Structures are given as C-alpha cells and as structure tokens.
Amino acid sequence: MTKEPMTMYSVAFYGKGGIGKSTVSSNVSFALSSKGKVLHIGCDPKSDSTRILLPGRKQKTVLRAFQEGVGVSFEDVALIGKGGVVCIEAGGPEPGVGCAGRGIITAFDLLKEDIFQSVDPDYRILDVLGDVVCGGFAIPMRSDYSDAIVIVTSGEFMSLYAANNILRGVKALGGDTERVLGIVANLRGLEGERAILERFAELVDIPIISVIPRSGEINDCEKENSPILEMFPESGIADSIEAIADRIERASKGEQRLYRACPVADDELETMVRGQIIEADRKKTRKSCSRSGKHIETCCAAGAVDIGYYVDSIDILLHSPRSCAYIFSSFHDRMYSNDAGLRTFRICPSGEAMHCTEITDSNSIFGGAEILRGKLEEMASRGSTDIMVITTCMAGIIGDDVANICRSFESTHPSVTVVPVLCDGNVRGDMGEGLYMASVAMLRYVDMSVEPSPDHVNILGMSFMKLSYRKKMDALKGLLGLFGLKINCMFIGGCTLEDIRNLRKGSVNLIMSNVRMARDLAEEVRRIAGIDYLDSPAPIGYAGTVEWIRRLASLTGTESRIQHTLFQLESKYSEIIGRYRPILKDKRVAIHCNAPADISWAVDTILDLGMHIDQISFDQSQGKRPRSYCVGDHGLEVLFPCTDVEAKSRLMDDPPDLVISRSPVLKTLECSHMGLTDGFFALSGIEDLCRKISDEIILGGRSGWEVRP
C-alpha cells in the first residue's frame, strides 16, 4: 500500500572499509540532488566521504568542532557542495587512539540537537564504515536515524563477511522489520564475481539493486574530484548510480518495498563461498557453486597446479605461502615417482616447473603485489616465457589484483605470456574446479588461424578421468583407427604448448569422461576455439561402442566407412564371447556396488557369456538412486538401497559361483570374488572383464587359489 511521502527520507550506506561505499553514496547524493534537497553525512573517521562533492575544499568535522570547545553550529560544519548537496563529516579520533564508535555517538547527538533542524532536506544520505558494526557505528542504522539500509559489497569473501555482519546489526536493532533497500554490487573484476554475489543475494534473500562494474572511469572521476553524472553522464556506471537514486526516490514514496535482514551463520557463509551445498532453513534447495555439485574434497589451486604438470614448457608460479607449494609439489612428486603410467601424461617432477612467491605474514597485512611482480621479473630473467600464475587462499584474502598485475607485466615484457588462474585456494571450488579453470585459461594459446584437418581429433578432459594407463590409450587409438582418425592434441594430458596452439587442427573434440566438467570444458572450447564436440564419452562395452561409432561417423561425415567398421566390431565381439562362453556358461554371478554406477556394459557381457545373474544391488552411500540405464534393459531386479550386510544375507544360503564387489563383507562368502573393473575403451574392456571372470572362477574361491592383481 502506498504511504504518504515523508518529510525527509534517510538512507544509510554500509559496507566494508575500502569497498567503495563513499564513492557510491556521494555519487548517489549528487544524483538525488535533481530530485530534492540532499544532506550527505560522512560517518567514517577518514572524513573522505564528501571529497567529490567538495573538490579542493577542506571541511571541519563535527568532532573537531566539538574538540575545540566552541560549540557546533551549521555554519561551522556544513558546506554546500555540487548539486547543492549539504555536506557534513562526523570525523573521528586519530588512528590508534580513542574510540571511533563513541565518536559517532557523540557526533550524532550534536547533529540531532542543532544541525538536523537547520537543513530540512528531502533526502539524507549516511555513509558509514561497516567493518565492525559496534554500538557506535550501528547508530546510523537505527530507525530514528535511517529509514532504509543499502549494503555495498564486492564478491570478495571479507566484503561479503562484512555485509553479513551488517545484516546482523540491522536484525539486532530492528528484528524482523523490513529495513534493507538492497545490495549494490561494486565489482572488483574477480572471475565469477557476479555469480558469487548473486548466490549471496539469494542466500540472504535481498536483491541486488545495482551492479557497478570495475572501470577506469571511476578512477578518472576520483582524480578529478568529479561525480560520475557530471563527468561521464552517458556511461553505464552513471546508469547504475541513477538506478540506486531512483529506487531511493520510489522507496521514499512507499512505491518500493524494503526487505527483512536475514543474516546467516559464518560457517554457512563460508560454505556458500567455498561452493558447498547449503541446507539453509529457507524452504529452498540451493545449488552448489562447484561444478561437480559435491562438497569440497580438495583444493581448487591444487587442481590448477595439476594441469600445469600436464603441459610441457610452461612454468607454474604459485602466489602463496611456502607451505602451499610444498604440499602441492610433494603430492605431485609422490604420484610421479610411484606411477609409471602417470609419467606418460605428467611432464616432469615439480622442482623443474614449480615456483612460489612465498607470501609472509607481513605480505598478508600490506599486500603481495610487489613480491608477485618481483617473482615474475626473476622468472623472466631466467628465461621463462610462459608462466601460469595460480592464486591460493592467502592471495584471495589480501585482495591482490593478480589479473591486472599479469596484464601489466605482459605489457612491459612482450616476449612473456602470463596466464592467471584465480583459484584463491579453495574459495572457487574443489580440485576438479581447479582442473577446469586452468584448462580454460590455457585456451588463450589457441591459434585461431589454424585450419582443421578432417583426419585429426582432439581428446578433452584427459586429467578429469585420471587416464594413466597405456592400455587405455592403446585401446582408444585402436578405436579411432577404425575411422582412419589420429589424435591431434590431448587437452590436457601430456601435451605441449605447441599442441595447444594447434588445437584447431582437430576437426572434432572427443570427451573422455561423463563428468560435468568435461562437458563444460567442451562447451568452452567450442565457444572460444570454434571446435564442435561429440556429446558422448569414449565408450566401454559393445552396445555403447556401436552407438558411439554411429554418432562420431555422423559428426565427422564418415558414415560411408562404418558398415565395414561395425562388421569388424561384431566379429571381434563374437570371437571374444565365443572364446570364454564354453568356460563360463551357466555359472552364477551376483553384483554389488557400493555406489550407483553404470554397469550396463558388464551386465550385457555377463549375460552374453551365458551366465546367470542371481542378484544386482546398490548401496546408497552417495545418496543417489541408480538410474534405469545402470543395468540395461534385461528385466533384472535391482535392490536399492541395499547395504553390504543385506546383500550378503541374501546370498548366504546359496552362494553364487562369483561375487563381483569390492566390499570386504561380501568377501567372507564361500565363493570366488573380484572387483568390477573400470574397463577400457571399445572392446578392450570386455576382453579384460571376460579374462578376469574366467580366472577368478577357475582359480579363485572354492579351488583354494587366490588371484592377486
């Protein structure tokens, strides 16, 4: 319902120190000056809120006048600024002494007695420091001083933390009263920043009323002490400022609703920023910011570092404390040393590629920009020409503008390419998100002038599926050889920068796993490099391979080749089944999986071998229900949920010949046992499964043999 216009409408702007609320609020005051008389009061001890409204003019603060002991009058503390805005600064004590919060209380007591009655404005704008909402700094948000609250924030964690604390203050003072006008998103240029702010706005149930992009126009106005609307009246930022002023005007007339303060617990806020699923008591299901949709398991920066190890001739610079570099490099070297297959894809030990800025406690206070620049200079002087800069938690917390530092360094070192990956540790997500972010960042090297070759393809998502066995690669190459296709680039897995530059030589991209990040990467490659992809992972099993061949042939225009290919495939499959069927026919099998998985290829193979499946069961450890395709269309009953103990109890009276499961509980049954293999591409996985089943039934279990992998 519309209410009568108020004599004066007061709005308090709150936000973390340095977030830009003084710039925003003073520009809003200038915008409102065309709608009525405006009183602008700076409530920060720095006394810099009215600077662009009073260019070059010094102003006595309320507390300085009070300190001088001569009384506080309108003439002493008020100046008329641009647009006719009446400007006042509350002031505060010298840094390190006194209590600024108490100073705000005193200043408002003095203003209330005299100054407020002298001005009689239509709008009053209060610019308040919001890092610590103590009793003093909370005074301007009280209902007798402000009608509405505007929160200015960026997508940085500490800025959001301050915004959430401000909401706590509003709630403490006003309970469930609707006092918040909205959120102003003052962007810092972080990757994915708008998405983070949108998630925060959804979490606290308060809308974003204006988005102010990071722009040099604001810096130009600050240098000239000029409002945006005066210096750049046709700019997008001017539109953003006017949007805030218009909303305040509508709110003063009762035409714009306000919102209740709904702060969240610190751990819930941190969970949102980290990307975990939030079970907030708001009768909503909130989505994860992690692409995997899972809780954080590993560090995003660790995933990005991992990508660096997959690419030859790129150096990794970790903007982090020394301990992060030690942890990441130790993890990598342990895997590199212990797994010969992994060395097929990881290029070198970490010591040959890892560098670190070694952020210290001092840097965390004063910033790490200079040590980052210094380390880049050092690496360039030693011959590094391609550098991937990866940020960790500390770099994100102290707010170093890493992307801008990298651009600036490149501008003065044209022979060096610096690729920033702004993980900020685990703030952006888990290890999988880091793999994705670094992979997308590497697309910068793609040479768009390269023409596609019809007989070459790219392999995407190598690192997402831990493709670490030569046998898998041999199987994949054999499958592609059926079409006369060759691998151009394994993006990213054991490739060089030259391979990435020539990525467009591959006419089609093939994704290696069914995880969402592999598909997201394929979408990004299509958007940036213009290469289409086959929306189906490399297949395991006969039926999946046949379908995959048909789809790939359609995409590559090689339909004329597939009849002979399919005939060869069918003949090979029949030969494999025919070799093992006499041994395994009429044997009984039970399958139990500790988590839902697609086992249709294995079920198809087992049935084609003439074996009988007594039981298929899935545990619910991952909280997911197995989908219909998990076992194929054979009319088989699927037990779900079914624990290991329940699966065993159903089989105890009449154990099958073989139990396929990794459960220690089921291994106590008197029969042969084996774990279900991950499988290799095309028919290689089928042959591997048949061989293992045959070995286990003939040599394992009841015969007293135990076959170890």
XYZ file of C-alpha atoms in Angstrom:
709
model
C 0.000 0.000 0.000
C 1.370 3.434 -0.951
C 2.091 5.687 2.012
C 2.293 9.450 2.196
C 5.654 10.936 1.152
C 7.926 11.578 4.139
C 9.297 14.992 5.044
C 12.781 13.503 4.917
C 13.865 10.052 3.755
C 17.094 8.818 5.274
C 19.258 6.073 3.789
C 22.390 4.631 5.429
C 25.054 3.174 3.122
C 27.091 0.452 4.801
C 29.985 -1.679 3.582
C 33.459 -2.940 4.320
C 36.167 -0.294 4.544
C 37.617 0.436 1.112
C 34.784 -1.264 -0.737
C 33.723 1.969 -2.449
C 30.670 2.982 -0.412
C 31.873 6.603 -0.124
C 32.220 6.803 -3.906
C 28.811 5.198 -4.403
C 26.970 7.164 -1.723
C 28.385 10.577 -2.712
C 27.519 9.937 -6.353
C 24.009 8.885 -5.299
C 23.677 12.097 -3.313
C 24.605 14.075 -6.429
C 22.047 12.087 -8.454
C 19.350 12.717 -5.838
C 20.064 16.452 -5.883
C 17.986 16.679 -9.073
C 15.027 15.192 -7.173
C 15.181 17.276 -3.984
C 17.376 18.759 -1.290
C 20.066 16.357 -0.056
C 22.035 16.203 3.194
C 25.121 13.983 2.937
C 26.851 12.927 6.175
C 30.138 11.024 6.207
C 30.374 8.739 9.240
C 33.907 7.439 8.780
C 36.919 8.701 10.788
C 38.790 9.180 7.482
C 36.386 12.057 6.678
C 36.635 11.489 2.926
C 33.005 10.873 2.046
C 32.294 14.339 0.629
C 35.508 14.721 -1.378
C 33.964 14.607 -4.873
C 31.156 16.938 -3.761
C 33.614 19.486 -2.363
C 36.560 19.406 -4.769
C 39.616 21.018 -3.215
C 37.706 22.336 -0.187
C 38.596 21.385 3.363
C 35.825 20.817 5.850
C 35.809 20.979 9.643
C 34.371 17.817 11.115
C 31.711 17.739 13.831
C 34.081 16.108 16.319
C 36.861 18.608 15.590
C 34.443 21.452 16.296
C 33.369 19.670 19.459
C 37.032 19.165 20.469
C 37.701 22.881 20.061
C 35.020 23.528 22.644
C 33.369 26.449 20.873
C 30.064 24.729 20.132
C 28.836 23.102 16.936
C 26.816 25.204 14.545
C 25.578 24.708 10.998
C 27.998 27.325 9.730
C 30.955 25.542 11.353
C 30.481 22.067 9.918
C 28.228 22.264 6.831
C 29.363 23.175 3.321
C 27.276 23.329 0.156
C 28.728 21.046 -2.466
C 27.993 20.193 -6.088
C 24.335 19.955 -6.935
C 23.522 21.949 -3.826
C 24.205 18.913 -1.624
C 24.711 19.882 2.030
C 27.899 18.140 3.161
C 28.888 17.184 6.712
C 31.665 14.936 8.029
C 31.313 13.433 11.514
C 35.066 12.863 11.874
C 36.832 10.741 14.492
C 39.931 10.375 16.636
C 43.466 9.976 15.378
C 44.319 6.416 14.328
C 45.291 4.235 17.265
C 43.761 6.402 19.975
C 40.308 6.857 21.431
C 37.132 5.166 20.270
C 35.719 5.992 16.847
C 32.411 4.304 17.684
C 31.941 6.553 20.689
C 32.801 9.494 18.438
C 29.950 8.609 16.067
C 27.516 8.545 19.000
C 28.721 11.963 20.164
C 28.600 13.432 16.639
C 25.031 12.281 16.077
C 23.941 13.636 19.440
C 25.331 17.054 18.455
C 23.807 16.924 14.977
C 20.423 15.892 16.304
C 20.325 18.873 18.625
C 21.037 21.558 16.067
C 22.100 20.723 12.535
C 19.312 18.337 11.526
C 16.743 21.018 12.318
C 18.642 23.626 10.290
C 18.785 21.758 6.969
C 15.264 20.326 6.425
C 16.305 18.065 3.487
C 14.188 15.778 1.327
C 16.866 13.068 1.443
C 19.574 12.294 3.967
C 22.433 10.012 2.937
C 24.613 8.495 5.660
C 27.961 6.960 4.622
C 29.018 4.555 7.388
C 32.040 2.325 7.948
C 30.760 -1.251 8.125
C 33.756 -3.447 9.004
C 32.799 -3.571 12.687
C 29.160 -2.911 13.475
C 29.666 -1.929 17.107
C 27.183 0.143 19.053
C 28.652 3.410 17.773
C 28.764 2.563 14.089
C 25.332 0.947 14.391
C 23.780 4.280 15.418
C 23.069 5.408 11.813
C 21.164 2.181 11.090
C 18.733 2.737 13.953
C 15.211 3.519 12.816
C 15.276 7.018 14.339
C 18.219 7.901 12.052
C 17.596 5.924 8.862
C 14.558 4.612 7.034
C 16.470 2.232 4.795
C 19.834 0.470 4.587
C 21.883 -0.053 1.414
C 24.782 -2.522 1.556
C 27.747 -2.019 -0.788
C 29.849 -5.111 -1.359
C 32.069 -6.901 -3.843
C 32.318 -10.656 -4.349
C 35.412 -10.946 -2.136
C 34.931 -13.111 0.922
C 35.806 -10.455 3.513
C 33.499 -7.947 1.850
C 30.652 -10.472 1.967
C 31.594 -11.278 5.556
C 31.228 -7.580 6.449
C 27.914 -7.393 4.561
C 26.588 -10.350 6.540
C 27.709 -8.698 9.796
C 25.877 -5.527 8.785
C 22.712 -7.575 8.343
C 23.265 -8.959 11.834
C 23.376 -5.408 13.154
C 20.182 -4.467 11.307
C 18.429 -7.545 12.680
C 19.672 -6.895 16.226
C 18.290 -3.357 16.144
C 15.102 -3.912 14.171
C 14.235 -7.579 14.495
C 12.028 -8.639 11.592
C 11.274 -5.074 10.471
C 11.821 -4.601 6.728
C 14.636 -2.049 6.610
C 17.045 -3.115 3.840
C 16.615 -1.498 0.421
C 19.059 -3.802 -1.339
C 22.631 -4.694 -2.265
C 24.904 -2.637 -4.523
C 27.421 -4.897 -6.257
C 30.618 -2.872 -6.646
C 32.685 -5.295 -8.714
C 36.410 -5.819 -8.287
C 36.886 -7.739 -11.538
C 37.206 -11.189 -9.982
C 36.451 -14.201 -12.148
C 32.902 -15.398 -11.453
C 32.284 -12.442 -9.119
C 28.733 -11.701 -10.269
C 27.741 -15.321 -9.764
C 29.117 -15.233 -6.206
C 27.178 -12.047 -5.443
C 24.001 -13.495 -6.896
C 24.366 -16.553 -4.684
C 24.911 -14.326 -1.643
C 21.848 -12.240 -2.510
C 19.800 -15.425 -2.826
C 21.169 -16.756 0.447
C 20.195 -13.656 2.472
C 17.025 -13.072 0.407
C 17.868 -9.465 -0.518
C 18.018 -8.256 -4.142
C 20.950 -6.701 -5.953
C 19.614 -3.260 -6.899
C 22.591 -2.119 -8.971
C 25.803 -3.523 -10.430
C 28.783 -1.198 -10.792
C 31.494 -2.732 -12.999
C 35.187 -2.187 -12.394
C 36.089 0.721 -14.664
C 38.757 3.313 -15.242
C 36.002 5.943 -15.459
C 35.585 5.788 -11.687
C 39.301 6.329 -11.157
C 39.239 9.285 -13.552
C 36.373 10.854 -11.597
C 38.183 10.286 -8.306
C 41.293 12.006 -9.659
C 39.271 14.983 -10.874
C 37.038 15.102 -7.750
C 34.007 14.964 -10.007
C 30.732 12.972 -9.786
C 30.155 10.307 -12.424
C 26.988 12.021 -13.665
C 28.930 15.227 -14.215
C 31.984 13.765 -15.942
C 30.521 10.709 -17.726
C 26.748 11.287 -17.827
C 26.149 8.806 -20.675
C 28.175 5.948 -19.189
C 26.901 2.627 -17.928
C 28.195 3.465 -14.454
C 26.102 6.636 -14.471
C 23.076 4.467 -15.239
C 23.964 2.238 -12.273
C 24.133 5.243 -9.934
C 20.838 6.629 -11.209
C 19.210 3.233 -10.663
C 20.077 3.472 -6.952
C 18.784 7.058 -6.747
C 15.544 6.096 -8.498
C 14.989 3.231 -6.084
C 15.536 5.535 -3.109
C 13.036 8.011 -4.575
C 10.427 5.262 -5.033
C 11.056 3.983 -1.515
C 10.518 7.492 -0.106
C 7.071 7.472 -1.736
C 6.233 3.996 -0.499
C 6.405 2.573 -4.022
C 9.428 0.341 -3.394
C 9.439 -2.454 -0.842
C 12.159 -2.976 1.737
C 13.482 -6.332 2.930
C 13.995 -8.045 6.254
C 17.586 -8.649 7.356
C 18.290 -12.401 7.156
C 21.951 -12.873 8.085
C 23.443 -16.354 8.041
C 25.913 -18.121 10.293
C 29.608 -17.666 9.498
C 30.044 -21.313 8.546
C 27.042 -21.104 6.211
C 28.503 -18.033 4.510
C 31.881 -19.731 4.165
C 30.159 -22.821 2.802
C 28.431 -20.705 0.158
C 31.677 -19.050 -0.913
C 33.529 -22.381 -0.972
C 30.852 -23.840 -3.187
C 29.251 -26.470 -0.981
C 25.592 -27.422 -0.922
C 23.758 -25.353 1.678
C 20.872 -26.755 3.649
C 19.552 -23.398 4.810
C 16.273 -23.255 6.696
C 14.557 -21.229 3.968
C 12.454 -23.930 2.323
C 14.670 -23.742 -0.749
C 17.156 -26.103 -2.300
C 20.263 -24.100 -3.066
C 22.646 -25.184 -5.788
C 26.340 -25.628 -5.298
C 28.760 -23.180 -6.878
C 31.057 -26.075 -7.529
C 30.516 -27.525 -10.976
C 30.709 -31.025 -9.551
C 27.751 -30.396 -7.262
C 29.615 -32.133 -4.427
C 31.049 -31.000 -1.152
C 34.578 -29.648 -1.271
C 37.014 -32.551 -1.139
C 40.268 -30.978 -2.299
C 41.800 -27.603 -3.067
C 40.942 -25.732 -6.264
C 44.505 -24.402 -6.524
C 45.860 -27.962 -6.298
C 43.786 -28.882 -9.355
C 45.096 -25.902 -11.298
C 48.679 -26.802 -10.368
C 47.989 -30.335 -11.571
C 47.103 -29.016 -15.040
C 50.439 -27.201 -15.171
C 52.209 -30.533 -14.730
C 50.362 -31.958 -17.744
C 51.690 -29.279 -20.135
C 55.265 -29.251 -21.325
C 57.274 -25.994 -21.309
C 55.011 -23.957 -19.007
C 56.227 -22.731 -15.613
C 53.928 -22.607 -12.585
C 54.072 -19.619 -10.228
C 52.057 -20.214 -7.076
C 51.081 -16.934 -5.383
C 51.001 -18.434 -1.929
C 52.839 -19.100 1.303
C 55.737 -21.506 1.011
C 53.748 -24.264 2.726
C 51.206 -24.490 -0.123
C 53.950 -25.001 -2.673
C 55.492 -27.708 -0.501
C 52.189 -29.576 -0.145
C 51.328 -29.399 -3.847
C 54.785 -30.352 -5.073
C 55.113 -33.226 -2.580
C 51.752 -34.608 -3.648
C 52.719 -34.420 -7.308
C 56.197 -35.894 -6.897
C 54.853 -38.803 -4.871
C 52.432 -39.680 -7.656
C 55.037 -39.059 -10.360
C 57.561 -41.337 -8.682
C 55.178 -44.174 -7.813
C 53.136 -44.491 -11.007
C 54.939 -45.247 -14.243
C 51.692 -44.842 -16.164
C 51.175 -41.384 -14.740
C 54.543 -40.286 -16.065
C 53.104 -40.852 -19.521
C 50.981 -37.736 -19.024
C 52.725 -35.627 -16.380
C 55.703 -33.970 -17.937
C 58.256 -33.507 -15.179
C 58.967 -33.541 -11.441
C 57.635 -30.443 -9.672
C 61.073 -28.981 -8.972
C 61.503 -28.281 -12.677
C 58.269 -26.330 -13.025
C 57.128 -25.036 -9.597
C 57.889 -21.529 -8.368
C 56.367 -19.684 -5.393
C 56.074 -16.075 -4.230
C 56.308 -17.261 -0.601
C 53.770 -14.848 0.899
C 54.663 -13.982 4.514
C 52.683 -12.605 7.439
C 53.911 -9.126 6.547
C 52.638 -9.508 2.981
C 49.242 -10.584 4.308
C 48.998 -7.188 6.023
C 50.461 -4.898 3.369
C 49.671 -6.912 0.225
C 51.681 -9.190 -2.010
C 51.562 -7.308 -5.306
C 55.208 -6.271 -5.217
C 56.577 -9.729 -4.444
C 54.443 -11.140 -7.273
C 55.888 -8.596 -9.706
C 59.373 -9.297 -8.394
C 58.988 -13.046 -8.847
C 57.705 -12.595 -12.404
C 60.743 -10.429 -13.157
C 63.047 -13.069 -11.689
C 61.467 -15.880 -13.741
C 61.572 -13.826 -16.943
C 65.249 -13.009 -16.381
C 65.948 -16.748 -16.079
C 64.305 -17.467 -19.417
C 60.675 -18.279 -18.581
C 58.469 -17.289 -21.497
C 55.192 -18.950 -20.477
C 54.012 -18.678 -16.874
C 50.805 -19.854 -15.219
C 50.092 -17.799 -12.061
C 47.830 -19.637 -9.604
C 46.392 -17.913 -6.537
C 45.799 -19.573 -3.174
C 43.648 -18.634 -0.175
C 46.029 -16.006 1.174
C 46.253 -14.181 -2.157
C 42.454 -14.069 -2.311
C 42.079 -12.815 1.250
C 44.535 -9.924 0.870
C 42.876 -8.935 -2.415
C 45.885 -8.678 -4.721
C 44.711 -7.732 -8.229
C 46.587 -10.623 -9.780
C 44.896 -10.473 -13.176
C 45.818 -6.816 -13.597
C 49.383 -7.436 -12.387
C 49.765 -10.172 -15.006
C 48.412 -7.927 -17.778
C 50.704 -5.097 -16.709
C 53.727 -7.407 -16.673
C 52.940 -8.673 -20.166
C 52.696 -5.123 -21.464
C 56.293 -4.458 -20.422
C 57.577 -7.941 -21.370
C 56.126 -8.704 -24.828
C 58.065 -11.966 -25.116
C 56.446 -13.410 -21.966
C 52.901 -14.797 -21.690
C 51.402 -14.835 -18.195
C 48.180 -16.790 -17.662
C 46.416 -16.068 -14.336
C 44.221 -18.752 -12.755
C 42.365 -17.073 -9.884
C 41.515 -20.064 -7.705
C 42.076 -18.239 -4.399
C 42.820 -21.613 -2.841
C 39.564 -23.463 -2.281
C 37.287 -20.425 -2.474
C 36.356 -21.180 -6.102
C 35.639 -24.849 -5.560
C 37.384 -28.199 -5.306
C 40.243 -29.800 -7.224
C 38.005 -30.577 -10.186
C 37.085 -26.908 -10.464
C 40.792 -26.055 -10.499
C 41.379 -28.546 -13.312
C 38.580 -26.877 -15.254
C 39.685 -23.287 -14.578
C 43.287 -23.942 -15.589
C 42.223 -25.846 -18.712
C 40.028 -22.945 -19.832
C 42.852 -20.500 -19.086
C 45.169 -22.468 -21.396
C 42.801 -21.844 -24.327
C 44.477 -18.466 -24.559
C 47.270 -20.173 -26.502
C 44.998 -21.475 -29.283
C 45.990 -20.128 -32.702
C 42.725 -19.193 -34.409
C 44.385 -19.109 -37.837
C 44.986 -22.887 -37.864
C 42.695 -24.746 -40.272
C 41.038 -28.014 -39.163
C 42.206 -31.327 -40.583
C 39.402 -33.856 -41.243
C 41.506 -36.828 -40.123
C 42.549 -35.356 -36.750
C 40.600 -35.145 -33.480
C 41.292 -33.707 -30.032
C 40.838 -35.569 -26.764
C 39.293 -33.413 -23.998
C 39.117 -33.984 -20.271
C 42.149 -36.243 -20.006
C 43.008 -35.109 -16.495
C 39.399 -35.380 -15.319
C 39.428 -39.163 -15.583
C 42.975 -39.993 -14.487
C 43.778 -41.583 -17.815
C 47.020 -43.095 -16.609
C 47.332 -46.454 -18.318
C 48.959 -47.083 -21.659
C 46.455 -49.853 -22.326
C 43.634 -47.324 -22.287
C 45.450 -45.144 -24.762
C 46.207 -48.114 -26.996
C 42.521 -49.067 -26.926
C 41.465 -45.507 -27.764
C 43.918 -45.232 -30.650
C 42.694 -48.556 -31.982
C 39.094 -47.357 -31.833
C 39.925 -44.135 -33.678
C 41.998 -46.104 -36.196
C 38.804 -47.792 -37.365
C 37.926 -44.405 -38.886
C 41.416 -43.502 -40.015
C 41.481 -40.788 -37.340
C 44.564 -39.568 -35.464
C 44.909 -37.745 -32.142
C 45.946 -34.107 -32.613
C 46.041 -32.861 -29.007
C 45.270 -34.445 -25.631
C 43.785 -31.411 -23.910
C 45.072 -31.537 -21.261
C 47.277 -34.560 -20.668
C 50.895 -34.839 -21.709
C 50.694 -32.140 -24.374
C 52.946 -29.225 -25.266
C 52.099 -25.566 -25.718
C 52.604 -26.119 -29.439
C 49.911 -28.834 -29.346
C 47.540 -26.360 -27.683
C 48.375 -23.652 -30.230
C 47.409 -26.128 -32.965
C 44.253 -27.269 -31.202
C 42.099 -26.127 -34.123
C 43.782 -28.724 -36.330
C 41.488 -31.254 -34.662
C 38.167 -31.164 -36.510
C 36.202 -32.678 -33.602
C 36.662 -32.821 -29.848
C 36.056 -36.104 -28.021
C 35.342 -36.061 -24.285
C 36.841 -38.862 -22.245
C 34.536 -38.944 -19.228
C 30.931 -38.281 -18.344
C 31.643 -35.772 -15.586
C 30.056 -32.364 -15.901
C 33.361 -30.516 -16.008
C 34.451 -32.409 -19.120
C 31.256 -31.304 -20.845
C 31.650 -27.736 -19.600
C 35.199 -27.699 -20.961
C 33.955 -28.974 -24.321
C 31.424 -26.129 -24.384
C 34.151 -23.577 -23.630
C 36.418 -24.961 -26.355
C 33.538 -24.778 -28.818
C 32.783 -21.183 -27.778
C 36.384 -19.962 -27.813
C 38.049 -22.108 -30.486
C 35.012 -22.953 -32.608
C 35.505 -26.751 -32.485
C 32.419 -28.926 -32.120
C 32.417 -31.990 -29.856
C 30.826 -35.404 -29.652
C 28.448 -35.228 -26.707
C 29.201 -38.765 -25.593
C 32.209 -40.055 -23.643
C 34.564 -42.674 -25.046
C 32.582 -45.921 -24.766
C 33.091 -49.124 -22.828
C 31.298 -52.241 -23.999
C 29.845 -53.477 -27.268
C 26.484 -51.653 -27.394
C 27.998 -48.348 -26.265
C 30.773 -48.626 -28.827
C 28.329 -49.261 -31.672
C 26.274 -46.207 -30.718
C 29.414 -44.071 -30.287
C 30.718 -45.104 -33.726
C 27.437 -44.121 -35.377
C 27.422 -40.717 -33.693
C 31.067 -39.985 -34.450
C 30.591 -41.005 -38.081
C 27.665 -38.608 -38.368
C 29.656 -35.749 -36.828
C 32.788 -36.318 -38.941
C 30.991 -37.195 -42.163
C 32.478 -40.687 -42.315
C 29.188 -42.652 -42.492
C 30.444 -44.493 -45.576
C 33.155 -46.206 -43.526
C 31.085 -47.546 -40.660
C 29.475 -50.626 -42.200
C 32.804 -52.374 -42.539
C 33.835 -51.000 -39.131
C 30.698 -52.321 -37.452
C 31.159 -55.698 -39.124
C 34.719 -55.871 -37.784
C 33.487 -54.880 -34.334
C 30.752 -57.502 -34.296
C 33.154 -60.199 -35.451
C 35.657 -59.272 -32.752
C 32.975 -59.256 -30.048
C 31.661 -62.663 -31.162
C 35.200 -64.038 -31.126
C 35.779 -62.827 -27.533
C 32.451 -64.174 -26.260
C 32.922 -67.446 -28.142
C 36.320 -67.965 -26.545
C 35.069 -67.631 -22.953
C 31.432 -68.813 -23.200
C 32.231 -72.577 -23.025
C 34.078 -71.967 -19.744
C 31.542 -69.652 -18.106
C 28.164 -70.791 -19.451
C 25.571 -71.421 -16.684
C 27.845 -70.025 -13.954
C 26.053 -67.834 -11.404
C 27.049 -64.269 -10.578
C 25.993 -61.627 -8.031
C 26.929 -57.948 -8.402
C 27.031 -55.433 -5.541
C 28.155 -51.805 -5.950
C 28.835 -49.509 -3.013
C 27.578 -46.559 -5.054
C 25.283 -46.235 -8.080
C 27.215 -46.706 -11.310
C 26.589 -47.544 -14.947
C 27.325 -51.268 -15.158
C 25.162 -51.988 -18.202
C 28.193 -52.889 -20.338
C 29.274 -55.515 -17.783
C 25.735 -56.914 -17.403
C 25.416 -57.227 -21.190
C 28.723 -59.083 -21.385
C 27.917 -61.451 -18.494
C 24.559 -62.418 -19.992
C 26.072 -62.898 -23.457
C 28.544 -65.310 -21.848
C 25.548 -67.458 -20.898
C 25.974 -66.752 -17.180
C 23.066 -66.233 -14.757
C 22.846 -63.086 -12.600
C 21.360 -64.006 -9.210
C 21.391 -60.529 -7.699
C 22.248 -56.896 -8.520
C 22.368 -54.463 -5.604
C 23.474 -50.892 -4.944
C 24.285 -49.212 -1.674
C 23.111 -45.633 -1.078
C 26.398 -44.319 0.293
C 26.403 -41.468 -2.226
C 22.748 -40.622 -1.642
C 21.781 -41.207 -5.270
C 19.267 -43.601 -6.705
C 20.604 -45.806 -9.515
C 19.192 -44.790 -12.856
C 17.440 -47.222 -15.191
C 20.404 -47.445 -17.575
C 22.679 -48.705 -14.810
C 21.973 -52.337 -15.705
C 20.426 -52.189 -19.181
C 17.055 -53.426 -20.378
C 17.059 -57.041 -19.255
C 14.176 -57.035 -16.785
C 16.573 -57.701 -13.917
C 15.553 -56.724 -10.403
C 17.762 -54.099 -8.782
C 17.978 -53.949 -4.977
C 18.275 -50.392 -3.718
C 19.111 -49.362 -1.129
C 20.973 -52.456 -0.096
C 23.835 -52.452 2.391
C 26.782 -54.831 2.236
C 25.341 -56.855 5.120
C 21.913 -57.110 3.467
C 23.467 -58.177 0.168
C 25.463 -60.873 1.928
C 22.466 -62.203 3.889
C 20.523 -62.734 0.654
C 23.353 -64.853 -0.758
C 24.457 -66.858 2.279
C 22.113 -69.831 1.868
C 23.095 -70.457 -1.745
C 26.233 -68.524 -2.715
C 26.827 -67.961 -6.453
C 29.972 -69.001 -8.267
C 31.246 -65.419 -8.315
C 30.552 -62.198 -6.433
C 31.604 -59.033 -8.230
C 32.089 -56.463 -5.468
C 34.790 -54.569 -3.604
C 33.014 -54.977 -0.266
C 35.085 -56.704 2.487
C 31.810 -58.000 3.938
C 30.897 -59.923 0.802
C 34.399 -61.371 0.550
C 33.555 -63.605 3.520
C 31.138 -65.613 1.358
C 32.343 -69.052 0.281
C 32.790 -68.298 -3.416
C 35.087 -66.527 -5.836
C 35.380 -62.734 -5.683
C 36.566 -59.883 -7.859
C 36.092 -56.146 -8.114
C 34.357 -54.707 -11.147
C 36.985 -53.250 -13.456
C 36.732 -49.686 -14.708
C 37.049 -51.079 -18.194
C 38.990 -49.933 -21.209
C 37.600 -48.315 -24.315
C 35.716 -50.189 -27.005
C 36.090 -53.993 -26.746
C 39.304 -53.963 -24.716
C 37.258 -53.585 -21.538
C 35.080 -56.561 -22.494
C 38.057 -58.823 -23.103
C 39.612 -57.723 -19.820
C 36.369 -58.472 -17.920
C 35.955 -61.908 -19.514
C 39.527 -62.869 -18.692
C 39.219 -61.793 -15.042
C 35.904 -63.591 -14.549
C 37.367 -66.752 -16.043
C 40.498 -66.558 -13.885
C 38.536 -65.998 -10.684
C 36.059 -68.819 -11.236
C 38.703 -71.335 -12.335
C 41.500 -70.409 -9.918
C 39.911 -68.477 -7.055
C 37.478 -69.063 -4.212
C 36.432 -72.710 -3.855
C 39.505 -74.173 -5.520
C 41.670 -72.660 -2.791
C 43.542 -70.287 -5.112
C 43.643 -66.548 -4.584
C 44.467 -64.465 -7.614
C 46.049 -61.146 -6.702
C 46.086 -58.230 -9.162
